[in-house]
Coordinates of C-alpha atoms and ligand atoms in Angstrom, one line a residue:
M1 CA -3.5 8.1 -14.2
N2 CA -6.1 5.8 -13.6
L3 CA -6.8 3.2 -15.9
K4 CA -9.3 0.8 -14.4
L5 CA -9.2 -2.7 -15.6
F6 CA -7.0 -2.7 -19.0
P7 CA -9.2 -5.2 -21.4
L8 CA -7.7 -8.8 -21.5
M9 CA -6.7 -9.7 -24.9
A10 CA -8.4 -12.0 -26.7
A11 CA -7.5 -15.8 -25.7
M12 CA -5.2 -16.8 -28.7
A13 CA -3.2 -13.4 -28.9
L14 CA -2.1 -14.6 -25.3
A15 CA -0.2 -17.4 -26.3
S16 CA 1.9 -15.3 -28.4
C17 CA 2.9 -12.4 -26.2
G18 CA 5.2 -14.4 -23.7
G19 CA 4.6 -16.8 -21.1
S20 CA 7.4 -19.1 -20.3
K21 CA 6.2 -22.7 -20.4
S22 CA 5.3 -24.4 -17.3
A23 CA 4.6 -28.4 -16.7
S24 CA 1.1 -27.3 -16.5
D25 CA 1.0 -25.9 -19.7
K26 CA 2.6 -28.5 -21.8
D27 CA -0.4 -30.8 -20.1
A28 CA -3.2 -28.5 -21.1
T29 CA -5.3 -29.1 -24.0
A30 CA -5.8 -26.5 -26.2
A31 CA -8.9 -25.2 -24.9
D32 CA -7.8 -24.2 -21.2
T33 CA -4.1 -22.8 -22.5
I34 CA -4.7 -19.5 -20.8
T35 CA -3.1 -19.7 -17.7
P36 CA -3.7 -16.8 -14.9
A37 CA -0.1 -16.1 -15.4
Q38 CA -0.7 -15.4 -19.3
T39 CA -3.4 -13.3 -18.4
L40 CA -1.5 -11.3 -16.0
I41 CA 1.4 -11.1 -18.7
S42 CA -1.5 -9.8 -21.4
Q43 CA -2.8 -7.2 -18.8
L44 CA 0.8 -6.0 -18.7
D45 CA 1.4 -6.1 -22.1
S46 CA -1.3 -4.0 -22.5
V47 CA -0.3 -1.4 -20.3
V48 CA 3.1 -1.4 -22.3
K49 CA 1.7 -1.0 -25.6
S50 CA -0.9 1.7 -24.5
G51 CA 2.3 3.7 -23.3
H52 CA 1.7 3.4 -19.4
F53 CA 3.6 1.8 -16.8
Y54 CA 2.1 0.3 -13.4
F55 CA 3.6 2.4 -10.5
G56 CA 4.6 -0.2 -7.7
H57 CA 5.2 0.0 -3.6
H58 CA 6.2 -2.2 -1.3
D59 CA 4.2 -3.4 1.8
D60 CA 1.8 -0.4 0.4
T61 CA -0.9 -1.4 2.8
A62 CA 0.8 -3.1 5.5
Y63 CA 2.3 0.1 7.2
G64 CA 3.6 3.5 6.2
H65 CA 5.7 6.2 8.0
T66 CA 3.0 6.8 10.6
W67 CA 0.6 3.7 11.1
K68 CA 0.9 -0.1 10.9
Y69 CA -2.1 -2.4 10.0
V70 CA -4.9 0.1 9.7
E71 CA -7.7 -1.5 7.3
G72 CA -7.5 0.5 3.9
N73 CA -4.7 2.7 4.7
S74 CA -1.6 3.4 2.3
D75 CA 0.7 6.3 2.3
V76 CA 0.4 6.3 -1.6
K77 CA -3.5 6.8 -1.1
A78 CA -3.0 9.3 1.7
V79 CA -1.3 11.4 -0.7
I80 CA -2.8 11.4 -4.0
G81 CA -6.1 9.5 -3.2
E82 CA -5.4 6.1 -5.1
Y83 CA -3.5 3.0 -4.5
P84 CA -0.8 2.1 -6.5
G85 CA -1.0 0.2 -9.7
L86 CA 1.3 -2.4 -8.1
M87 CA 2.0 -3.7 -4.7
S88 CA 5.0 -5.6 -3.8
W89 CA 5.3 -8.1 -0.9
D90 CA 8.0 -10.2 0.5
L91 CA 8.4 -14.1 1.4
G92 CA 11.3 -14.0 3.7
M93 CA 10.8 -16.4 6.7
I94 CA 8.2 -18.2 4.6
E95 CA 10.8 -20.7 4.1
V96 CA 10.8 -21.6 8.0
D97 CA 6.9 -21.9 8.2
S98 CA 7.0 -18.4 10.2
A99 CA 3.5 -16.6 10.4
K100 CA 5.3 -13.5 9.5
N101 CA 7.7 -12.3 7.1
L102 CA 11.0 -10.7 7.9
D103 CA 9.6 -6.9 8.2
G104 CA 7.1 -8.7 10.6
V105 CA 4.3 -9.0 8.1
P106 CA 1.8 -11.8 8.6
F107 CA 1.6 -14.1 5.3
E108 CA -2.2 -14.5 6.0
F109 CA -2.5 -10.6 5.9
I110 CA -0.1 -10.7 2.6
A111 CA -2.9 -13.4 0.8
A112 CA -5.9 -11.0 2.0
E113 CA -3.9 -7.9 0.7
I114 CA -2.8 -9.9 -2.6
A115 CA -6.6 -10.4 -3.6
K116 CA -7.7 -7.1 -2.6
Q117 CA -5.2 -5.5 -5.0
N118 CA -6.3 -8.0 -7.6
A119 CA -9.9 -7.1 -7.3
R120 CA -9.0 -3.4 -7.7
G121 CA -7.8 -4.4 -11.2
G122 CA -4.0 -4.0 -9.6
V123 CA -1.2 -6.0 -9.8
N124 CA 1.0 -8.0 -7.1
A125 CA 4.8 -8.7 -7.4
I126 CA 6.5 -10.9 -4.8
S127 CA 10.1 -10.7 -3.8
W128 CA 12.0 -13.2 -1.5
H129 CA 14.4 -12.9 1.2
P130 CA 15.3 -16.5 2.6
L131 CA 17.7 -17.1 5.4
N132 CA 20.9 -18.2 4.4
P133 CA 20.3 -22.4 4.7
I134 CA 23.8 -23.1 6.2
S135 CA 24.1 -20.4 8.8
G136 CA 20.6 -19.9 9.2
G137 CA 21.3 -15.7 9.2
N138 CA 19.4 -13.5 7.2
S139 CA 19.6 -13.0 3.3
W140 CA 22.7 -10.6 3.5
D141 CA 24.7 -13.4 5.6
V142 CA 27.5 -14.3 3.2
S143 CA 29.8 -15.6 5.9
T144 CA 29.0 -19.3 4.0
S145 CA 27.9 -20.0 0.3
P146 CA 25.2 -22.3 0.2
L147 CA 25.3 -22.8 -3.5
H148 CA 29.1 -23.5 -3.6
E149 CA 28.0 -26.8 -1.5
V150 CA 24.7 -27.4 -2.7
A151 CA 25.4 -29.9 -5.4
T152 CA 27.7 -32.2 -3.0
N153 CA 25.8 -31.6 0.4
A154 CA 22.2 -33.8 0.3
A155 CA 21.2 -32.4 3.3
L156 CA 21.5 -28.7 2.4
S157 CA 20.0 -29.7 -1.2
D158 CA 16.9 -31.3 0.9
T159 CA 16.7 -28.3 3.2
L160 CA 16.6 -25.9 -0.2
D161 CA 13.9 -27.6 -1.7
V162 CA 11.8 -28.1 1.4
W163 CA 12.2 -24.2 1.2
I164 CA 11.3 -23.6 -2.4
N165 CA 8.3 -26.1 -1.4
R166 CA 6.9 -23.6 0.8
A167 CA 7.3 -20.5 -1.1
A168 CA 5.7 -22.6 -4.0
T169 CA 2.5 -23.6 -1.5
F170 CA 1.9 -19.9 -0.5
I171 CA 1.9 -18.7 -4.1
A172 CA -0.4 -21.5 -5.0
S173 CA -2.9 -20.9 -2.4
L174 CA -3.3 -17.3 -3.7
K175 CA -7.1 -16.9 -4.3
D176 CA -9.5 -14.3 -5.3
A177 CA -13.2 -14.0 -3.6
E178 CA -14.6 -16.6 -6.0
G179 CA -11.6 -19.2 -5.4
N180 CA -9.7 -18.4 -8.5
P181 CA -5.9 -18.1 -8.7
V182 CA -4.6 -14.9 -8.4
P183 CA -1.6 -14.3 -10.8
V184 CA 1.4 -12.6 -9.4
I185 CA 4.7 -11.5 -10.5
F186 CA 7.4 -13.7 -8.7
R187 CA 11.0 -12.3 -8.5
P188 CA 13.2 -14.7 -6.6
W189 CA 16.8 -14.3 -6.4
H190 CA 17.1 -10.8 -7.2
E191 CA 19.9 -8.5 -7.3
N192 CA 22.4 -11.3 -7.8
S193 CA 24.7 -9.3 -9.6
G194 CA 25.5 -7.7 -6.1
S195 CA 27.4 -9.9 -3.6
W196 CA 25.4 -8.9 -0.8
F197 CA 22.8 -11.9 -0.9
W198 CA 24.1 -15.4 -0.2
W199 CA 23.0 -16.4 -3.9
G200 CA 24.7 -13.4 -5.5
A201 CA 28.0 -12.9 -7.3
G202 CA 31.0 -14.1 -5.1
N203 CA 28.8 -16.2 -3.5
A204 CA 27.8 -18.8 -6.6
T205 CA 29.3 -19.0 -9.9
P206 CA 26.8 -18.2 -12.9
D207 CA 26.2 -22.0 -13.2
E208 CA 25.2 -22.2 -9.6
Y209 CA 22.8 -19.1 -9.7
I210 CA 21.4 -20.8 -13.0
A211 CA 20.9 -24.1 -11.2
L212 CA 19.2 -22.7 -8.6
W213 CA 16.7 -20.6 -10.7
K214 CA 16.0 -24.2 -12.6
R215 CA 15.5 -26.0 -9.3
T216 CA 12.8 -23.1 -8.3
R217 CA 11.1 -23.5 -11.3
E218 CA 10.8 -27.2 -11.3
I219 CA 9.6 -27.1 -7.9
F220 CA 7.0 -24.7 -9.0
D221 CA 6.3 -26.7 -12.0
A222 CA 6.0 -30.1 -10.5
K223 CA 3.2 -28.3 -8.4
G224 CA 1.5 -27.4 -11.5
I225 CA 1.4 -23.9 -10.2
N226 CA 0.2 -21.6 -13.1
N227 CA -0.4 -18.4 -11.7
V228 CA 3.5 -17.1 -11.8
V229 CA 5.0 -14.4 -13.8
W230 CA 8.6 -15.1 -13.4
A231 CA 11.1 -11.6 -13.1
Y232 CA 14.8 -12.0 -13.3
S233 CA 16.3 -8.5 -11.7
P234 CA 19.8 -8.7 -11.2
D235 CA 21.3 -5.0 -10.0
K236 CA 22.6 -1.8 -11.5
D237 CA 25.9 -1.2 -13.6
L238 CA 25.9 -4.1 -16.0
T239 CA 27.1 -4.7 -19.5
H240 CA 24.7 -6.5 -21.8
E241 CA 27.0 -9.6 -21.3
Q242 CA 27.1 -9.4 -17.4
Y243 CA 23.4 -9.3 -17.5
F244 CA 23.1 -12.4 -19.5
L245 CA 25.7 -14.1 -17.4
T246 CA 23.2 -15.7 -14.7
Y247 CA 20.1 -15.4 -17.2
P248 CA 18.1 -18.2 -16.7
G249 CA 17.1 -18.8 -20.3
D250 CA 13.9 -17.6 -21.9
E251 CA 12.1 -20.6 -21.0
Y252 CA 12.3 -19.6 -17.2
V253 CA 11.6 -15.8 -17.1
D254 CA 8.8 -13.6 -18.6
I255 CA 10.0 -9.9 -17.6
L256 CA 13.5 -8.8 -17.4
G257 CA 14.0 -6.5 -15.0
T258 CA 16.7 -4.0 -12.8
D259 CA 16.9 -3.0 -9.6
I260 CA 18.8 0.6 -9.8
Y261 CA 18.4 2.8 -6.8
H262 CA 19.5 6.6 -6.3
F263 CA 21.8 7.3 -3.9
D264 CA 23.9 10.7 -2.5
G265 CA 20.7 13.0 -3.3
E266 CA 21.1 16.0 -5.1
K267 CA 25.0 14.9 -6.2
G268 CA 23.6 11.5 -7.2
I269 CA 21.1 12.5 -9.7
D270 CA 23.5 12.1 -12.8
Q271 CA 24.6 9.2 -11.3
Y272 CA 21.2 7.6 -10.8
V273 CA 19.9 8.9 -14.4
S274 CA 22.8 7.4 -16.4
R275 CA 22.7 4.0 -14.5
V276 CA 19.0 3.7 -15.8
K277 CA 19.8 4.9 -19.3
S278 CA 22.5 2.8 -19.7
Q279 CA 20.9 -0.1 -18.7
M280 CA 17.4 -0.5 -19.4
P281 CA 17.5 0.3 -23.0
F282 CA 19.3 -2.9 -23.9
V283 CA 17.2 -4.8 -21.2
V284 CA 14.1 -3.3 -23.1
E285 CA 15.2 -4.1 -26.2
E286 CA 15.9 -7.8 -25.3
A287 CA 12.8 -8.1 -23.9
K288 CA 11.2 -7.0 -27.1
K289 CA 13.2 -9.5 -29.2
R290 CA 12.6 -12.5 -26.8
G291 CA 8.8 -11.6 -26.6
K292 CA 9.1 -10.8 -22.7
L293 CA 8.4 -7.5 -20.8
A294 CA 10.5 -5.1 -19.2
A295 CA 10.7 -3.7 -15.7
L296 CA 12.5 -1.3 -13.2
T297 CA 11.5 -4.1 -10.6
E298 CA 13.2 -1.9 -7.5
T299 CA 13.9 2.0 -7.5
G300 CA 13.8 4.9 -5.3
L301 CA 15.4 7.8 -3.5
E302 CA 15.4 7.0 0.3
S303 CA 13.7 9.9 2.4
L304 CA 13.0 11.7 -0.8
G305 CA 15.7 14.8 0.0
V306 CA 15.1 15.7 -3.5
T307 CA 11.9 16.7 -3.1
D308 CA 10.8 16.7 -7.0
W309 CA 12.4 13.4 -7.7
Y310 CA 9.3 11.8 -9.0
T311 CA 8.7 14.0 -12.1
S312 CA 12.4 15.5 -12.2
V313 CA 14.5 12.7 -11.9
L314 CA 12.7 9.4 -12.1
L315 CA 10.4 10.4 -15.4
P316 CA 13.3 11.7 -17.1
A317 CA 15.3 8.6 -16.2
I318 CA 12.4 6.2 -18.1
E319 CA 11.2 8.2 -20.4
G320 CA 10.8 6.6 -23.5
L321 CA 11.2 3.3 -22.3
P322 CA 8.4 0.7 -22.7
I323 CA 8.4 -1.1 -19.4
A324 CA 5.5 -2.9 -17.4
Y325 CA 5.9 -1.0 -14.1
V326 CA 8.3 1.0 -11.7
C327 CA 8.4 -0.3 -8.1
V328 CA 10.0 1.7 -5.2
W329 CA 10.6 0.0 -1.9
R330 CA 8.6 0.7 1.5
N331 CA 7.7 3.4 3.8
A332 CA 8.9 1.8 7.2
I333 CA 7.1 3.1 10.5
E334 CA 8.8 5.9 11.6
S335 CA 9.5 4.7 15.0
E336 CA 11.5 1.8 13.9
N337 CA 13.5 3.6 10.8
P338 CA 12.7 7.1 10.4
N339 CA 14.5 7.9 7.1
H340 CA 13.7 4.7 5.5
F341 CA 10.6 5.8 3.0
Y342 CA 10.3 6.1 -0.5
V343 CA 6.9 7.5 -1.2
P344 CA 6.0 10.8 0.8
Y345 CA 3.5 11.0 3.3
P346 CA 1.2 13.5 4.4
G347 CA 3.1 16.8 5.1
H348 CA 6.3 15.6 3.8
P349 CA 7.7 18.2 1.1
A350 CA 7.6 15.9 -1.8
E351 CA 3.8 15.5 -1.4
A352 CA 3.2 18.0 -4.3
D353 CA 5.5 16.7 -6.6
F354 CA 4.5 13.2 -6.0
K355 CA 0.8 14.7 -7.0
A356 CA 2.0 15.8 -10.1
F357 CA 3.5 12.9 -10.9
H358 CA 0.1 11.0 -10.5
D359 CA -2.0 13.6 -12.2
N360 CA 0.2 14.2 -15.5
S361 CA 2.3 11.1 -15.8
N362 CA 1.5 7.7 -17.8
A363 CA 2.0 6.0 -14.0
V364 CA -0.9 3.7 -13.4
F365 CA -2.6 3.8 -9.8
V366 CA -5.9 2.3 -8.8
K367 CA -9.1 3.0 -7.0
Ligands
BMA401 C1 15.5 -3.7 2.6 C2 15.0 -2.9 3.8 C3 15.1 -3.6 4.9 C4 14.1 -5.0 4.8 C5 14.2 -5.5 3.6 C6 13.4 -6.7 3.0 O1 15.5 -2.8 1.6 O2 14.1 -2.3 3.5 O3 14.5 -3.2 6.2 O4 14.1 -5.9 5.9 O5 14.5 -4.7 2.4 O6 12.3 -6.3 3.0

C-alpha cells in the first residue's frame, strides 16, 4: 500500500491531537503554534485514522545484506519496489562527537537520508545507544550504573548534559532542501524495562529514569527545539502498572510505544503473538485516553526463518490495533553479521511473503 503524502490536517485541528508542550510552544503566539512536531503528529494521526500504519526499517538506505552506501539502495525497495514508510536511525556515539554512529553510519549521511525520506512523504525515527558515561563502555555495559550517581556527581551530571546537548544539536540541525526543520520521532532511553542498558531496570530506579527523561526534555526545550515527536518505548511482558512505572508523564511523551521481538522461530510464534496481544491493546487504549499515538516501535524476527512471518505472524499479532507504525531492525551486511536481518533481501525465501505484506496489508511504504 502506498499512500503518497497524507493531507495535513487543518491548522487548528492539530492542537487537539496531542503534542506534548515544549518551551518554544509556550512562547509562541497563536498564529504560529503549529510546530514541525505537531505537523508530524498530525500526519501520523491521519494514517491511524485511515486504518493504516507506517512500515519502518532501521538504517534502510545505509546498507543491506549485500551492499553498503550505494545511492538509492534499500533491501526493502529491492524486494517490493518502494521504500519503507518510516526509516529509523541511531545516534549512538554522537555524544562523543564521533563522525560515525555505533554501526559505522556517518551522521552527515543520516542527516541527508532523513531529508530524502521526508521529501518522499515518509517518516523518520531516531533511537540512541549512547556510551556508558562512567565506564566509557557501550550502552550494554552495566558494570556501573550512572543514574544511581548522577544526582551527587557533578562531573557525571555535566557529561550527561553535554551528551544530551550534542544529540539535541544534531536533531535541531535536520533540515529539508528549503532549510525548514524536518520533524522526527525521537525515542531515547528505550527498552528501559529490561536490564540490558545502563539506563534500564536494575541500573536505575523509576525516579532516576524519569529524571533522565525530564533532563533530556529540558535540554531540548531550552534550545527551542520544536521538530521532535517524543516516543516512550519500554520492552515486552509488562503489566499496565509496570509499563507506567517509569512513564515520564503526558507532558513529555507523544507516542506510547513498545519493543517486542519474536524469538525462537516456529516454536516462538505463539509466544510472540501473545506478547503483542497482551501489551499493545492497553498501550493503544491509554494512548487514546491521553490523546497520544501508539506504535510497535521495534519488532521483527531475525533471519526470517518463518518465511511467511510478515503475513502469518506480524499481521495477525497487530490486527485491529490502531498503531501509527511498526518498525523492524536492520539488515546488517552479510560479511559482518550474516544472520542479522529483519526484512528479506532478493533471493531470500521470505521475499514472496514480504511482497504480499506490501500488496495486501495496510502497511504504508513510500515511492
Ligand atoms: C542491535 C544490533 C547491534 C547494533 C545495535 C544498534 O540490535 O543490531 O548490532 O549495534 O542494535 O543499532
